[in-house]
Amino acid sequence: MNSDVQYFGMSVDDVALTGWSQAGNLRKLLAFFAAEGVPATFFVVPLDEDSGRPFQALPGDYAGLLRDAYASGHAIGQHGLRHNRFEFGIPPAMILDLPHESENKRFAEENRQRLAGEHVCEKLRPRLRQGREILEDALGFPIVGFRSPALQESPGMFAAIAAEGYQYDSSQCLQETGWDYLLDRMDVPPREITRARWEKIRRKCQTPILPLTCDYTWYLSRKKYDQVLALAQHDFHACLREGLPMVTVCHVDPVWDGEGIRFLREFYTWARSAAASQGKTLQFMTLDDLAREVE
Ligand SMILES: [Zn+2]
């Protein structure tokens, strides 16, 4: 990594996830990133859970949109297989504590033993491969990055990612306070982001891990805007101080429902000047490129 540069990896989750991804919103996001000069990484759900159809058979010409996105400098990654909560591991407590996850939380508690038997490398490898092949067949270029749905994880998942030859994983989080804010716990202080913590996370997998901070834009309300911006600024300052890449995420529909886009525009502008004030250049990079850069 170049010490004169502060790296910024913007990513988008839930592409082609029924109920959470309208192709029109993906189109608008691509226009937004083009206007901002931001190469982003789009994590795509390969298979529709309800209908069993591959993503390219869903309405909205996702394959065409994503091929164009790739050609214009964005990256495409794999977001699980069906976006089932437990297909590769178990989501962290902060996610299972969200109101719309209560059923999944109960399921995890009642099936912990059985799930541990499912989440072993030899069972997860074919599942990973199935999703990757769906994406590669439809898009015509290699898929090298993985992010699990709802940041679920298991030791078997990390072993399978390494065994299948992915170039990076991005299923880990550095800033849990973002999820406290979603639960209206606005008095929870930001977690500290340090290089020691980042390196500890990276030891979970033989393949490089690019942990994200959190999603600042999930149905962001005006009421929470200033405090969420302060959290993002806290995280960016920590990355600057510790020499870590800043990786963050938004979601296709939720970023458009509220103040998310205004937030990203303001945050990008602020981050450019915050980096400059430390004598650094802010460089937006896809996670595919970032994975090579940080090794
Ligand atoms: Zn997701």
Coordinates of C-alpha atoms and ligand atoms in Angstrom, one line a residue:
M1 CA 0.0 0.0 0.0
N2 CA 1.2 3.5 -0.8
S3 CA 1.4 5.5 2.4
D4 CA 0.6 8.8 0.6
V5 CA -2.8 7.3 -0.3
Q6 CA -5.9 6.7 1.8
Y7 CA -7.9 3.8 0.1
F8 CA -11.7 3.8 0.1
G9 CA -13.6 0.8 -1.0
M10 CA -17.3 1.5 -1.7
S11 CA -19.5 -1.6 -2.0
V12 CA -23.2 -2.4 -2.6
D13 CA -25.0 -5.4 -1.2
D14 CA -28.2 -7.3 -2.2
V15 CA -28.1 -6.8 -5.9
A16 CA -30.9 -9.0 -7.4
L17 CA -32.3 -9.9 -3.9
T18 CA -36.1 -10.0 -4.4
G19 CA -37.8 -7.5 -2.2
W20 CA -34.6 -5.5 -1.6
S21 CA -33.3 -4.7 -5.0
Q22 CA -35.2 -2.9 -7.8
A23 CA -33.2 -2.8 -11.0
G24 CA -34.2 0.9 -11.4
N25 CA -32.5 1.7 -8.1
L26 CA -29.4 -0.2 -9.3
R27 CA -29.4 1.9 -12.5
K28 CA -29.7 5.1 -10.5
L29 CA -26.8 4.0 -8.2
L30 CA -24.6 3.4 -11.3
A31 CA -25.4 6.9 -12.5
F32 CA -24.6 8.3 -9.0
F33 CA -21.2 6.5 -8.8
A34 CA -20.4 7.7 -12.3
A35 CA -21.1 11.3 -11.3
E36 CA -19.0 10.9 -8.2
G37 CA -16.1 9.2 -10.0
V38 CA -16.3 6.2 -7.6
P39 CA -15.5 2.7 -8.8
A40 CA -17.7 0.4 -6.6
T41 CA -18.0 -3.3 -5.9
F42 CA -21.5 -4.9 -6.3
F43 CA -22.3 -8.1 -4.4
V44 CA -24.9 -10.1 -6.3
V45 CA -27.2 -12.8 -5.0
P46 CA -26.8 -15.7 -7.6
L47 CA -30.1 -17.6 -7.0
D48 CA -33.6 -16.4 -6.1
E49 CA -34.6 -18.3 -2.9
D50 CA -38.4 -18.4 -3.6
S51 CA -38.5 -19.2 -7.4
G52 CA -35.1 -21.0 -7.7
R53 CA -34.4 -18.8 -10.7
P54 CA -30.8 -17.6 -11.4
F55 CA -30.4 -13.8 -11.0
Q56 CA -30.3 -13.2 -14.7
A57 CA -33.8 -14.6 -15.2
L58 CA -35.3 -12.0 -12.8
P59 CA -36.9 -8.9 -14.2
G60 CA -34.6 -6.0 -14.8
D61 CA -31.8 -7.2 -17.0
Y62 CA -29.3 -7.5 -14.2
A63 CA -26.8 -9.4 -16.3
G64 CA -26.7 -6.6 -18.9
L65 CA -26.5 -3.9 -16.2
L66 CA -23.6 -5.7 -14.4
R67 CA -21.7 -6.4 -17.6
D68 CA -21.8 -2.7 -18.4
A69 CA -20.8 -1.8 -14.8
Y70 CA -17.8 -4.1 -15.0
A71 CA -16.8 -2.7 -18.4
S72 CA -16.9 0.8 -16.9
G73 CA -14.5 -0.1 -14.0
H74 CA -16.8 -1.4 -11.3
A75 CA -16.3 -4.9 -9.8
I76 CA -18.8 -7.7 -9.2
G77 CA -18.6 -10.0 -6.2
Q78 CA -20.7 -13.0 -5.0
H79 CA -23.2 -12.4 -2.2
G80 CA -23.9 -15.9 -0.9
L81 CA -26.0 -18.4 -2.9
R82 CA -29.6 -17.7 -2.1
H83 CA -29.1 -15.1 0.6
N84 CA -30.5 -17.6 3.1
R85 CA -29.4 -16.5 6.6
F86 CA -27.7 -19.8 7.4
E87 CA -26.3 -21.0 4.1
F88 CA -22.6 -20.5 5.0
G89 CA -22.6 -19.7 8.8
I90 CA -24.4 -17.8 11.5
P91 CA -24.9 -14.0 11.4
P92 CA -23.4 -12.0 14.3
A93 CA -25.6 -11.1 17.2
M94 CA -25.9 -7.4 16.2
I95 CA -27.7 -8.5 13.0
L96 CA -29.9 -11.2 14.6
D97 CA -31.0 -8.5 17.1
L98 CA -32.6 -6.4 14.4
P99 CA -36.4 -6.4 14.6
H100 CA -36.9 -8.0 11.1
E101 CA -34.5 -10.8 12.1
S102 CA -36.4 -12.1 15.1
E103 CA -37.5 -15.3 13.4
N104 CA -34.0 -16.0 12.3
K105 CA -32.6 -15.4 15.7
R106 CA -35.0 -18.0 17.2
F107 CA -34.0 -20.4 14.4
A108 CA -30.3 -20.0 15.2
E109 CA -30.9 -20.6 18.9
E110 CA -32.9 -23.7 18.4
N111 CA -30.6 -25.2 15.7
R112 CA -27.1 -24.3 16.7
Q113 CA -25.9 -27.9 16.9
R114 CA -27.4 -29.0 13.5
L115 CA -26.1 -25.8 11.8
A116 CA -22.6 -26.5 13.0
G117 CA -22.7 -29.8 11.3
E118 CA -23.9 -28.1 8.1
H119 CA -21.2 -25.4 8.1
V120 CA -18.2 -27.6 7.3
C121 CA -15.8 -27.0 4.5
E122 CA -16.7 -30.0 2.3
K123 CA -20.4 -29.1 2.4
L124 CA -19.8 -25.4 1.7
R125 CA -17.4 -25.7 -1.2
P126 CA -20.0 -27.0 -3.7
R127 CA -22.5 -24.3 -2.5
L128 CA -19.9 -21.6 -3.0
R129 CA -19.0 -23.0 -6.4
Q130 CA -22.6 -23.2 -7.5
G131 CA -23.2 -19.5 -6.9
R132 CA -19.9 -18.5 -8.5
E133 CA -20.6 -20.5 -11.6
I134 CA -24.1 -18.9 -12.0
L135 CA -22.5 -15.5 -11.9
E136 CA -19.6 -16.3 -14.2
D137 CA -21.8 -18.1 -16.8
A138 CA -24.1 -15.2 -17.0
L139 CA -21.5 -12.4 -16.9
G140 CA -18.6 -13.9 -18.8
F141 CA -15.8 -12.8 -16.5
P142 CA -14.2 -14.3 -13.3
I143 CA -15.7 -13.6 -9.9
V144 CA -13.0 -13.3 -7.3
G145 CA -14.6 -11.8 -4.2
F146 CA -17.2 -13.1 -1.7
R147 CA -19.4 -11.5 0.9
S148 CA -21.7 -13.6 3.0
P149 CA -25.4 -12.6 3.5
A150 CA -26.0 -10.8 6.8
L151 CA -22.2 -11.2 7.5
Q152 CA -22.8 -14.8 8.6
E153 CA -19.6 -16.7 9.2
S154 CA -18.3 -20.1 10.3
P155 CA -14.8 -21.6 10.3
G156 CA -15.9 -23.9 7.5
M157 CA -16.9 -20.9 5.4
F158 CA -13.4 -19.4 5.7
A159 CA -11.8 -22.7 4.9
A160 CA -14.1 -23.2 1.8
I161 CA -13.3 -19.7 0.5
A162 CA -9.6 -20.4 0.7
A163 CA -10.0 -23.8 -0.8
E164 CA -12.1 -22.5 -3.7
G165 CA -9.4 -19.9 -4.6
Y166 CA -11.3 -16.6 -4.0
Q167 CA -9.0 -13.6 -3.9
Y168 CA -10.7 -12.0 -0.9
D169 CA -13.6 -12.2 1.5
S170 CA -15.5 -9.1 2.8
S171 CA -17.9 -10.6 5.4
Q172 CA -16.5 -9.0 8.6
C173 CA -17.3 -5.8 10.3
L174 CA -15.3 -3.3 12.3
Q175 CA -18.0 -0.9 13.5
E176 CA -20.8 -2.6 15.4
T177 CA -22.2 0.7 16.6
G178 CA -23.8 1.2 13.2
W179 CA -26.2 -1.6 14.1
D180 CA -26.9 -0.1 17.6
Y181 CA -28.0 3.1 15.8
L182 CA -30.4 1.0 13.7
L183 CA -32.0 -0.1 17.0
D184 CA -32.2 3.6 18.1
R185 CA -29.5 3.0 20.7
M186 CA -27.9 6.3 19.8
D187 CA -26.0 6.6 23.1
V188 CA -23.7 3.7 22.3
P189 CA -20.2 5.1 21.6
P190 CA -18.3 4.2 18.4
R191 CA -16.1 1.1 18.7
E192 CA -12.4 1.6 18.4
I193 CA -10.9 0.7 15.0
T194 CA -7.3 -0.4 15.3
R195 CA -4.8 -2.1 13.2
A196 CA -4.5 -4.8 15.8
R197 CA -8.2 -5.6 15.5
W198 CA -8.0 -5.5 11.7
E199 CA -5.2 -8.0 11.7
K200 CA -6.9 -10.3 14.2
I201 CA -9.9 -10.5 11.9
R202 CA -7.7 -11.2 8.9
R203 CA -6.2 -14.2 10.7
K204 CA -9.6 -16.0 10.4
C205 CA -9.0 -16.9 6.8
Q206 CA -6.0 -17.8 4.6
T207 CA -7.6 -15.7 1.9
P208 CA -7.3 -11.9 2.5
I209 CA -10.3 -10.4 4.4
L210 CA -11.3 -6.8 3.7
P211 CA -13.5 -5.9 6.7
L212 CA -16.1 -3.2 6.3
T213 CA -17.0 -0.6 8.9
C214 CA -20.8 -0.6 8.6
D215 CA -23.7 0.6 6.5
Y216 CA -24.4 4.3 7.3
T217 CA -27.2 4.6 4.8
W218 CA -29.8 2.0 5.7
Y219 CA -33.1 3.9 5.6
L220 CA -31.2 6.8 7.0
S221 CA -33.5 9.4 8.6
R222 CA -33.0 13.1 8.9
K223 CA -33.1 12.8 12.7
K224 CA -30.1 10.4 12.8
Y225 CA -28.2 12.0 9.9
D226 CA -25.7 14.1 11.9
Q227 CA -24.9 11.4 14.4
V228 CA -24.4 8.8 11.7
L229 CA -22.1 11.2 9.8
A230 CA -20.1 11.7 12.9
L231 CA -19.7 7.9 13.2
A232 CA -18.5 7.7 9.6
Q233 CA -16.1 10.5 10.2
H234 CA -14.8 8.8 13.4
D235 CA -14.3 5.6 11.4
F236 CA -12.5 7.4 8.5
H237 CA -10.2 9.2 10.9
A238 CA -9.3 5.8 12.6
C239 CA -8.5 4.3 9.2
L240 CA -6.3 7.3 8.3
R241 CA -4.5 7.0 11.7
E242 CA -4.0 3.3 11.5
G243 CA -3.2 3.1 7.8
L244 CA -6.2 0.9 7.0
P245 CA -8.4 1.0 3.9
M246 CA -11.9 2.3 4.6
V247 CA -14.5 -0.2 3.3
T248 CA -18.1 0.6 3.6
V249 CA -21.4 -0.7 2.1
C250 CA -24.9 0.5 1.1
H251 CA -27.9 -1.6 0.0
V252 CA -29.7 -1.2 -3.3
D253 CA -33.1 -0.1 -2.1
P254 CA -32.5 1.1 1.4
V255 CA -29.9 3.7 0.3
W256 CA -32.6 5.4 -1.9
D257 CA -35.3 5.3 0.9
G258 CA -34.2 8.2 3.1
E259 CA -31.1 10.4 3.2
G260 CA -28.5 7.7 2.0
I261 CA -27.5 9.3 -1.3
R262 CA -27.2 12.8 0.2
F263 CA -25.1 11.2 3.0
L264 CA -22.7 9.4 0.6
R265 CA -22.2 12.6 -1.5
E266 CA -21.4 14.6 1.6
F267 CA -19.2 11.9 3.1
Y268 CA -17.1 11.4 -0.1
T269 CA -16.5 15.2 -0.3
W270 CA -15.6 15.4 3.4
A271 CA -13.3 12.4 3.2
R272 CA -11.3 13.9 0.3
S273 CA -10.5 17.0 2.3
A274 CA -9.9 15.0 5.5
A275 CA -7.3 12.9 3.7
A276 CA -5.8 16.0 2.1
S277 CA -5.4 17.7 5.5
Q278 CA -3.2 14.7 6.5
G279 CA -1.1 15.1 3.3
K280 CA -2.8 12.1 1.6
T281 CA -4.8 11.5 -1.6
L282 CA -8.1 9.8 -1.3
Q283 CA -8.3 6.9 -3.8
F284 CA -11.5 5.0 -4.4
M285 CA -10.9 1.5 -5.5
T286 CA -12.9 -1.7 -6.2
L287 CA -12.4 -4.4 -3.6
D288 CA -10.9 -6.6 -6.3
D289 CA -8.1 -4.0 -6.7
L290 CA -7.9 -3.3 -3.0
A291 CA -7.4 -7.0 -2.2
R292 CA -4.3 -6.9 -4.4
E293 CA -3.1 -3.6 -3.0
V294 CA -3.2 -4.6 0.7
E295 CA -1.3 -7.9 0.2
Ligands
ZN1 ZN -27.3 -9.0 2.0

